[in-house]
XYZ file of C-alpha atoms in Angstrom:
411
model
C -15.292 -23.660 4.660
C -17.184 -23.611 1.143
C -17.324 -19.318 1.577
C -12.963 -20.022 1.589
C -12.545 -22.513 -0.996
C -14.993 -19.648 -3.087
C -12.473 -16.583 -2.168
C -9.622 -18.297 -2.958
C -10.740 -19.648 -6.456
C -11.762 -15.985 -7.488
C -8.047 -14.778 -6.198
C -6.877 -17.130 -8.835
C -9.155 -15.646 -11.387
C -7.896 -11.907 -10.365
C -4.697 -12.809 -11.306
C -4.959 -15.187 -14.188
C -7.106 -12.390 -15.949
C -5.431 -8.990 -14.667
C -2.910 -7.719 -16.498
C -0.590 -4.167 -15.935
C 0.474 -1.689 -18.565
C 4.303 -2.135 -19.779
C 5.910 0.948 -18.779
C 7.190 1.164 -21.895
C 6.740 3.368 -25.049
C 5.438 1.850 -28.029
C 7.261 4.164 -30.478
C 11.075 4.544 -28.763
C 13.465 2.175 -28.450
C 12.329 1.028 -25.114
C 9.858 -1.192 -26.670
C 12.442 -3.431 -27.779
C 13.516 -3.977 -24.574
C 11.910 -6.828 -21.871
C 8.031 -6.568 -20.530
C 8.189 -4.267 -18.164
C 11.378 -2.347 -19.010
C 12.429 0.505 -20.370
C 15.545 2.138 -21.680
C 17.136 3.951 -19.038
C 19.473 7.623 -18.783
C 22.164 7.783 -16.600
C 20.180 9.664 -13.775
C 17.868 5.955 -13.657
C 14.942 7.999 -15.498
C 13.143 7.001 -18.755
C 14.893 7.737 -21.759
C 12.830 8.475 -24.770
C 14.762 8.917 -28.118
C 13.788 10.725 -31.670
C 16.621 10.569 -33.862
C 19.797 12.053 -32.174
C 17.554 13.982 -29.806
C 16.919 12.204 -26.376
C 14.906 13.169 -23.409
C 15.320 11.330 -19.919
C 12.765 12.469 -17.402
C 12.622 11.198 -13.816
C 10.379 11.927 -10.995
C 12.821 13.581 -8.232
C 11.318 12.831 -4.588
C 14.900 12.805 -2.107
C 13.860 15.484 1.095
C 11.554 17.090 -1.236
C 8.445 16.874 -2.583
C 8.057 14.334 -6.041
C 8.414 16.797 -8.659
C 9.947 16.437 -12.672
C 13.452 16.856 -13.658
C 14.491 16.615 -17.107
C 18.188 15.615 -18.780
C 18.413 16.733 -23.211
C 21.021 14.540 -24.811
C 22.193 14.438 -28.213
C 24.140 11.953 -29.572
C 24.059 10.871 -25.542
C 25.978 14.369 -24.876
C 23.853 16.524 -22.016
C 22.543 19.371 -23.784
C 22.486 22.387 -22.167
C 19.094 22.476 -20.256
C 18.444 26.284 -21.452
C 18.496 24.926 -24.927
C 15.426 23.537 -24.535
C 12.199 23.671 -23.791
C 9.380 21.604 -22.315
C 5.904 20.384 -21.522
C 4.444 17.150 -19.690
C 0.899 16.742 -19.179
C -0.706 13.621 -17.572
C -3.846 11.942 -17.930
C -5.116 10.435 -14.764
C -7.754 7.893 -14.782
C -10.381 9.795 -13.041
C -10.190 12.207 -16.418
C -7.862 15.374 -14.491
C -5.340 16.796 -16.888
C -1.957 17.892 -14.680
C 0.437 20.078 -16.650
C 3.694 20.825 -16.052
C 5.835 23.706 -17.335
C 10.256 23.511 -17.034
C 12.568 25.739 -16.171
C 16.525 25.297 -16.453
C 17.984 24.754 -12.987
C 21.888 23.648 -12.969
C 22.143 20.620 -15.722
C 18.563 19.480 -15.541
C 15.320 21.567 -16.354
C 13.318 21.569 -13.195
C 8.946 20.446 -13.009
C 6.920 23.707 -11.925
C 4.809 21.508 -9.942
C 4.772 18.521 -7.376
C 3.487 15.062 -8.734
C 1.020 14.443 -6.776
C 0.031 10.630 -5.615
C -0.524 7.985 -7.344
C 2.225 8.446 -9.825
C -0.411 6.732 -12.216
C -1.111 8.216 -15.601
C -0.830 8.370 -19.278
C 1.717 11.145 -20.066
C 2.592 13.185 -23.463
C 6.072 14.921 -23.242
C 6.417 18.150 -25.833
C 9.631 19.463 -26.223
C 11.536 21.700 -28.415
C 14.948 21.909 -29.398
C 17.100 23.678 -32.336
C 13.479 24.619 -33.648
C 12.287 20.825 -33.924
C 9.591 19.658 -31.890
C 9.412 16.211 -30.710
C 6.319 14.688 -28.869
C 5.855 10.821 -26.878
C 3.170 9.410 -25.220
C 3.087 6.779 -22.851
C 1.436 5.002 -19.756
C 3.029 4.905 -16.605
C 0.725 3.137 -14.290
C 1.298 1.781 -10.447
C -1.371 0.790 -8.248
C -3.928 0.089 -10.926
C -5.655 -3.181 -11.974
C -8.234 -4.180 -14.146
C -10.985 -6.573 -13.162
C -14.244 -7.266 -14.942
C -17.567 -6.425 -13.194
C -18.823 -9.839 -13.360
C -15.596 -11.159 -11.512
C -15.431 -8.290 -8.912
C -19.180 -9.056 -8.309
C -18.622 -13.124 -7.663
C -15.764 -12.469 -5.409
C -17.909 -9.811 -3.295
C -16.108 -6.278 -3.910
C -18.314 -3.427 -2.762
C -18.157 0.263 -3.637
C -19.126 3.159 -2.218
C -19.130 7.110 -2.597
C -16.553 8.998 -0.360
C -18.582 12.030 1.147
C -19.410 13.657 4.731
C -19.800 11.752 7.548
C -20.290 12.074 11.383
C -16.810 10.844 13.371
C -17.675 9.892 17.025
C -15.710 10.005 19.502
C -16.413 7.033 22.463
C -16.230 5.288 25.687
C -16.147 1.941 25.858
C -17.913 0.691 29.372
C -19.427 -2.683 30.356
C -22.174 -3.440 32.373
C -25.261 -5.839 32.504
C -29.322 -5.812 31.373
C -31.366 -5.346 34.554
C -35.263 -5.462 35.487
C -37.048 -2.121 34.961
C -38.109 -1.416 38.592
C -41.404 0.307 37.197
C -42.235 -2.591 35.246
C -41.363 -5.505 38.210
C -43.951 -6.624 40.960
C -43.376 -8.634 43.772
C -47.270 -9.962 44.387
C -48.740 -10.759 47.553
C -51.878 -11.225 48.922
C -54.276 -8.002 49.922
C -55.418 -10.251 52.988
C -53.943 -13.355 54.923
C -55.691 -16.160 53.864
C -55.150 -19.837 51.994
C -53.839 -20.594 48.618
C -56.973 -22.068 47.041
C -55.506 -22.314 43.158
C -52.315 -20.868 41.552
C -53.234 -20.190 37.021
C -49.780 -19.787 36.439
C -46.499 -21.170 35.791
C -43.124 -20.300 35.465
C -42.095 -18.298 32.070
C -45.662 -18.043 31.319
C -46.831 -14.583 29.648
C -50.052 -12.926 31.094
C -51.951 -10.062 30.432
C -53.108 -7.304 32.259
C -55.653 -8.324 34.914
C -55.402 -11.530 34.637
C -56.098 -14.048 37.341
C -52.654 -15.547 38.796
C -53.923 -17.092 41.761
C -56.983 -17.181 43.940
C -56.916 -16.457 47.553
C -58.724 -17.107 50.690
C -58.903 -15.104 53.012
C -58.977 -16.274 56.579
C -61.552 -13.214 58.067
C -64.222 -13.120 55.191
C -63.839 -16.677 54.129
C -64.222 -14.796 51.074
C -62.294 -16.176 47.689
C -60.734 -13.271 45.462
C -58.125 -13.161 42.641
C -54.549 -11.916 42.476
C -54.363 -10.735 39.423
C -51.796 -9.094 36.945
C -51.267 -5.050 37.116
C -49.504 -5.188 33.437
C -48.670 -7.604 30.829
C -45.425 -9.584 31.623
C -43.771 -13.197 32.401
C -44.272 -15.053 35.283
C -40.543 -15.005 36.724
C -41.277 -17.104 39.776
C -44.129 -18.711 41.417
C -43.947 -19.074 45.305
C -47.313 -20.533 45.957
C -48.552 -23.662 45.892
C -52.107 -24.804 46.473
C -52.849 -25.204 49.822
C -50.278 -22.556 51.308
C -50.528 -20.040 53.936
C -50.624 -16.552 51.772
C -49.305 -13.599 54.173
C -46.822 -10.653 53.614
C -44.908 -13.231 51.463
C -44.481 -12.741 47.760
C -46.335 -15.353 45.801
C -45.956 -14.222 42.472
C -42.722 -12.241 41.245
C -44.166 -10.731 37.648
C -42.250 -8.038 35.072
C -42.549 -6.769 31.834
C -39.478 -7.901 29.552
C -40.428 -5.786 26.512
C -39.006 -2.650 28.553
C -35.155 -3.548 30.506
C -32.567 -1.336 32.182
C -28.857 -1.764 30.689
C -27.007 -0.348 33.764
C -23.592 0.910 33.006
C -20.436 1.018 35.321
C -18.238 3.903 34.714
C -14.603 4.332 36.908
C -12.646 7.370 37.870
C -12.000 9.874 34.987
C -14.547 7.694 32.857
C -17.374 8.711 35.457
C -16.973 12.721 34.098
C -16.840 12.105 30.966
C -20.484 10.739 30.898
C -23.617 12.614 30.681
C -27.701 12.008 30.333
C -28.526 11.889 26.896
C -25.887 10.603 25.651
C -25.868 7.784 22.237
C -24.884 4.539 23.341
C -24.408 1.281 21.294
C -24.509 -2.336 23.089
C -23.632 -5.967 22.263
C -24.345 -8.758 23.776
C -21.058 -10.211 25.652
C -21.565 -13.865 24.054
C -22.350 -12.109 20.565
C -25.201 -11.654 18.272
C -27.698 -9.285 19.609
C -26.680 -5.196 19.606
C -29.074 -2.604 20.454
C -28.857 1.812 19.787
C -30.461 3.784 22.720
C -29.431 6.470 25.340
C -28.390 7.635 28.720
C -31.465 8.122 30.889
C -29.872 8.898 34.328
C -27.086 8.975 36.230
C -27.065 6.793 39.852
C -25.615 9.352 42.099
C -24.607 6.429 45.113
C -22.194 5.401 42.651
C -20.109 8.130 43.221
C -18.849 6.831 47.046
C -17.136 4.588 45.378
C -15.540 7.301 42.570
C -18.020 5.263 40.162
C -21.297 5.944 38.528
C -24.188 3.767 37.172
C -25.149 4.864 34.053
C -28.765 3.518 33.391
C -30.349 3.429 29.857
C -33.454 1.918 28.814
C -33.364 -1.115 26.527
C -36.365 -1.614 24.026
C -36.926 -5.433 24.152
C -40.213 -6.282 22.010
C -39.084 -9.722 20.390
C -37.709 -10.782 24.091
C -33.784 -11.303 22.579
C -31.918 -9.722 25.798
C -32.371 -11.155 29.202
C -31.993 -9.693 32.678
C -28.540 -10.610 33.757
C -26.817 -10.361 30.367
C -23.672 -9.107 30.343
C -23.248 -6.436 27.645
C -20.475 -3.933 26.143
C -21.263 -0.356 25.282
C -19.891 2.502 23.432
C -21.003 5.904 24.788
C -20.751 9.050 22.255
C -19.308 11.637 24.036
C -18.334 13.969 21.346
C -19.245 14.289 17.576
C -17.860 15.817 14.840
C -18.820 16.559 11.123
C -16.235 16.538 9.081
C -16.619 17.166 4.920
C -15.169 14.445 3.506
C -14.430 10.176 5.390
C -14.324 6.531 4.202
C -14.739 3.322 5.838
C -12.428 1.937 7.816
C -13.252 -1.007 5.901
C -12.011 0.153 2.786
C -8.592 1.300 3.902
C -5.727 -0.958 3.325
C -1.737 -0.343 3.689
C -0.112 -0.212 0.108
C 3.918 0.385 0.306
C 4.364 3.229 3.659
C 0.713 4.467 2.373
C -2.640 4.214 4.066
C -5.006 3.660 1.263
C -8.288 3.056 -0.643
C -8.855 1.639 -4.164
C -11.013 4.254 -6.326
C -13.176 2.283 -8.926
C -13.844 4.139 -12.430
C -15.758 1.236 -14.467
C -13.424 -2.138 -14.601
C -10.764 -0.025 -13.190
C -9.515 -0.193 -9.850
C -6.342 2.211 -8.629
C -4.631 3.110 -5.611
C -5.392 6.636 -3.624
C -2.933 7.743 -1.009
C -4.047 8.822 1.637
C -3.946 12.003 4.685
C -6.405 10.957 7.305
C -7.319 13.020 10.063
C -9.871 11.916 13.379
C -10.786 8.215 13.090
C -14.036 6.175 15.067
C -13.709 2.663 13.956
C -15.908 2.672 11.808
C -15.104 5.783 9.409
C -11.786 7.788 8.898
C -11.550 11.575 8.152
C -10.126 12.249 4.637
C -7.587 14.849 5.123
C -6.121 15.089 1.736
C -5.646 11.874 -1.201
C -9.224 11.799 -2.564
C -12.160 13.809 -3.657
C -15.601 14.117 -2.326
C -17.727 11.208 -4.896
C -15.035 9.536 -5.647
C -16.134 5.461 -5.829
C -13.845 2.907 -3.748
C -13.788 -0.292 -2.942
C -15.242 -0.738 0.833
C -15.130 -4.575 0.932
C -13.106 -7.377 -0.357
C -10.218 -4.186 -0.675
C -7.482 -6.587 0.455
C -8.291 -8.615 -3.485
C -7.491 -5.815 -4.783
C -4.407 -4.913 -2.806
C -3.537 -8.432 -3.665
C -4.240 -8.533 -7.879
C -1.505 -5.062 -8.015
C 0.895 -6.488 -5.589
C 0.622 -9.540 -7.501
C 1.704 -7.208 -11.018
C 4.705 -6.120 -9.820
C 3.333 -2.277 -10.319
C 6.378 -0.682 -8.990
C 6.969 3.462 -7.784
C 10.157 3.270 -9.927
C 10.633 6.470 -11.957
């Protein structure tokens, strides 16, 4: 409860102290107009004004990809778009420089280029007309935020570096911790004879050689020990003082530091398995999870178009117990691919999949192409480079502080 009341008092923080760049330009006559606003052209783009020269430049993105058009007024008459000439560069916040060059197409002059995602940048426009140049510069942000180190730290944002991974492909099977057979004893007596003391109880741990019990037996008359062929826990005790000791077990002993995790596989499932292959288990009720692999494959399973897959379980601390019911993911395939995030990181932002790139107090959106996926890593297709920092926990604050801004893809 105290870990909520915490997360929600830093989402109050986010947005009390994050604030968005106006889309505005400081110098035109669109600063005079609202927070957040801009003067407008006729085709819905940004109108920037010097004089009786005007320039309106929209991002064009209908059944095509985004690219720059540009509309040259003066005295808010279109000027024919051969008449001038252009140049856009933008600034994006990981320090690339994208230029774009115009050429006249119809009644607009037409970007070289396709504006790649996030349409986030500062921008300086250069254009020329009737031998007078006139230049603007301006920031045109969406999907960025600002949030102090110290405050992203408190509220428990985590980045990472975006690099080569391993995607795995799996099989989830169940199945349940078993004895190891070579590490179990049954323990009788070596002759028939008469219980004369049992050393042991129930859940006890005993060493190797060890006396369990001591027998007599009924030709000799002669005491001797049962003792224990390997370290392990008592699991039952059959014998009492007194008894008759036979063919009977009297002391069921086995070695818990070494299990079985046995594996149940069905139909098309069953082929798809293979010795040697990576498995990962949890515990069915939670908390324990273990790494180890295929060591054989029970060939009776298959009369039943099933196999028991059997993998040994490393138990030194004693935290899984025969009979636990566990769930496993089997690798069955692997894959290196150049360049993957965490599937912790990834958030949906408008119809994007995304992650947040960090550069210093700086968070900003990066759309995303993503290619094979595991659960636990995605492959990065296209939408970020290799090293770039993002967020990999607490993303959904972040998501939250630019929704919260009203950063819009309005152009």
């Amino acid at each position: 409860m105290m870990r909520i009341v915490v997360l929600l008092s830093l989402i109050l923080l986010l947005l009390a102290c994050s604030r968005s760049e106006p889309l505005a330009d400081p110098g035109s006559a669109a600063a005079e107009v609202a927070d957040g606003e801009f003067e407008r052209g006729r085709h819905r783009g940004r109108l920037l004004r010097d004089g009786e020269f005007a320039l309106e430049v929209t991002i064009f993105e209908a059944n095509t990809p985004p690219h720059f058009r540009l509309y040259a007024y003066w005295n808010d008459q279109p000027l024919p778009p051969d008449s001038v000439s252009a140049i856009i560069e933008l600034s994006r916040l990981d320090g690339q420089v994208d230029q774009h060059r115009f050429a006249p197409t119809g009644d607009f002059l037409a970007g070289s280029d396709t504006v790649d995602e996030p349409h986030s940048f500062d921008v300086s426009v250069v254009t020329e007309h009737a031998g007078r140049r006139h230049v603007w510069t301006f920031p045109s942000y969406e999907g960025r935020t600002v949030i102090p180190q110290e405050i992203a730290g408190e509220a428990g944002i985590v980045v990472a570096s975006a690099g080569p991974e391993t995607i795995r492909t799996t099989l989830p099977l169940t199945g349940v911790v078993a004895l190891d057979s070579t590490r179990h004893a049954e323990l009788g007596a070596r002759f028939p004879g008469i219980v004369r003391a049992v050393r042991v109880l129930e859940g006890e741990y005993v060493r190797r050689g060890q006396t369990l019990a001591i027998i007599e037996g009924n030709d000799s008359l002669r005491e001797y020990p049962l003792t224990a062929p390997f370290d392990g826990v008592v699991l039952s005790r059959r014998a009492s003082v007194g008894d008759r000791a036979g063919e009977a077990t009297l002391i069921e002993l086995a070695d818990l530091s070494s299990l079985w995790v046995e594996l149940r596989a069905v139909g098309s499932d069953a082929d798809r398995i293979a010795v040697g292959q990576r498995v990962t288990l949890a515990a069915a009720t939670g908390g324990h999870v273990a790494e180890t692999r295929i060591d054989a494959l029970l060939p009776i399973a298959r009369l039943g178009q099933s196999v028991i897959a059997r993998a040994r379980l490393q138990n030194p601390d004693g935290q899984w117990r025969p009979g636990v019911f566990v769930t496993a993911e089997v690798e069955i395939a692997a894959r290196e691919v150049e360049l993957a995030v965490r599937e912790s990181g990834v958030q949906r932002f408008r119809d994007f999949t995304v992650v947040f790139a960090q550069v210093g107090d700086t968070y900003e959106v990066r759309m995303l192409e993503l290619g094979q996926r595991d659960g636990h890593h995605a492959e990065v297709l296209s939408g970020l480079k290799p090293g770039t920092r993002y967020v990999v926990e607490q993303s959904y604050l972040i998501r939250a502080d630019i929704e919260k801004s009203g950063a819009s893809h309005d152009h």
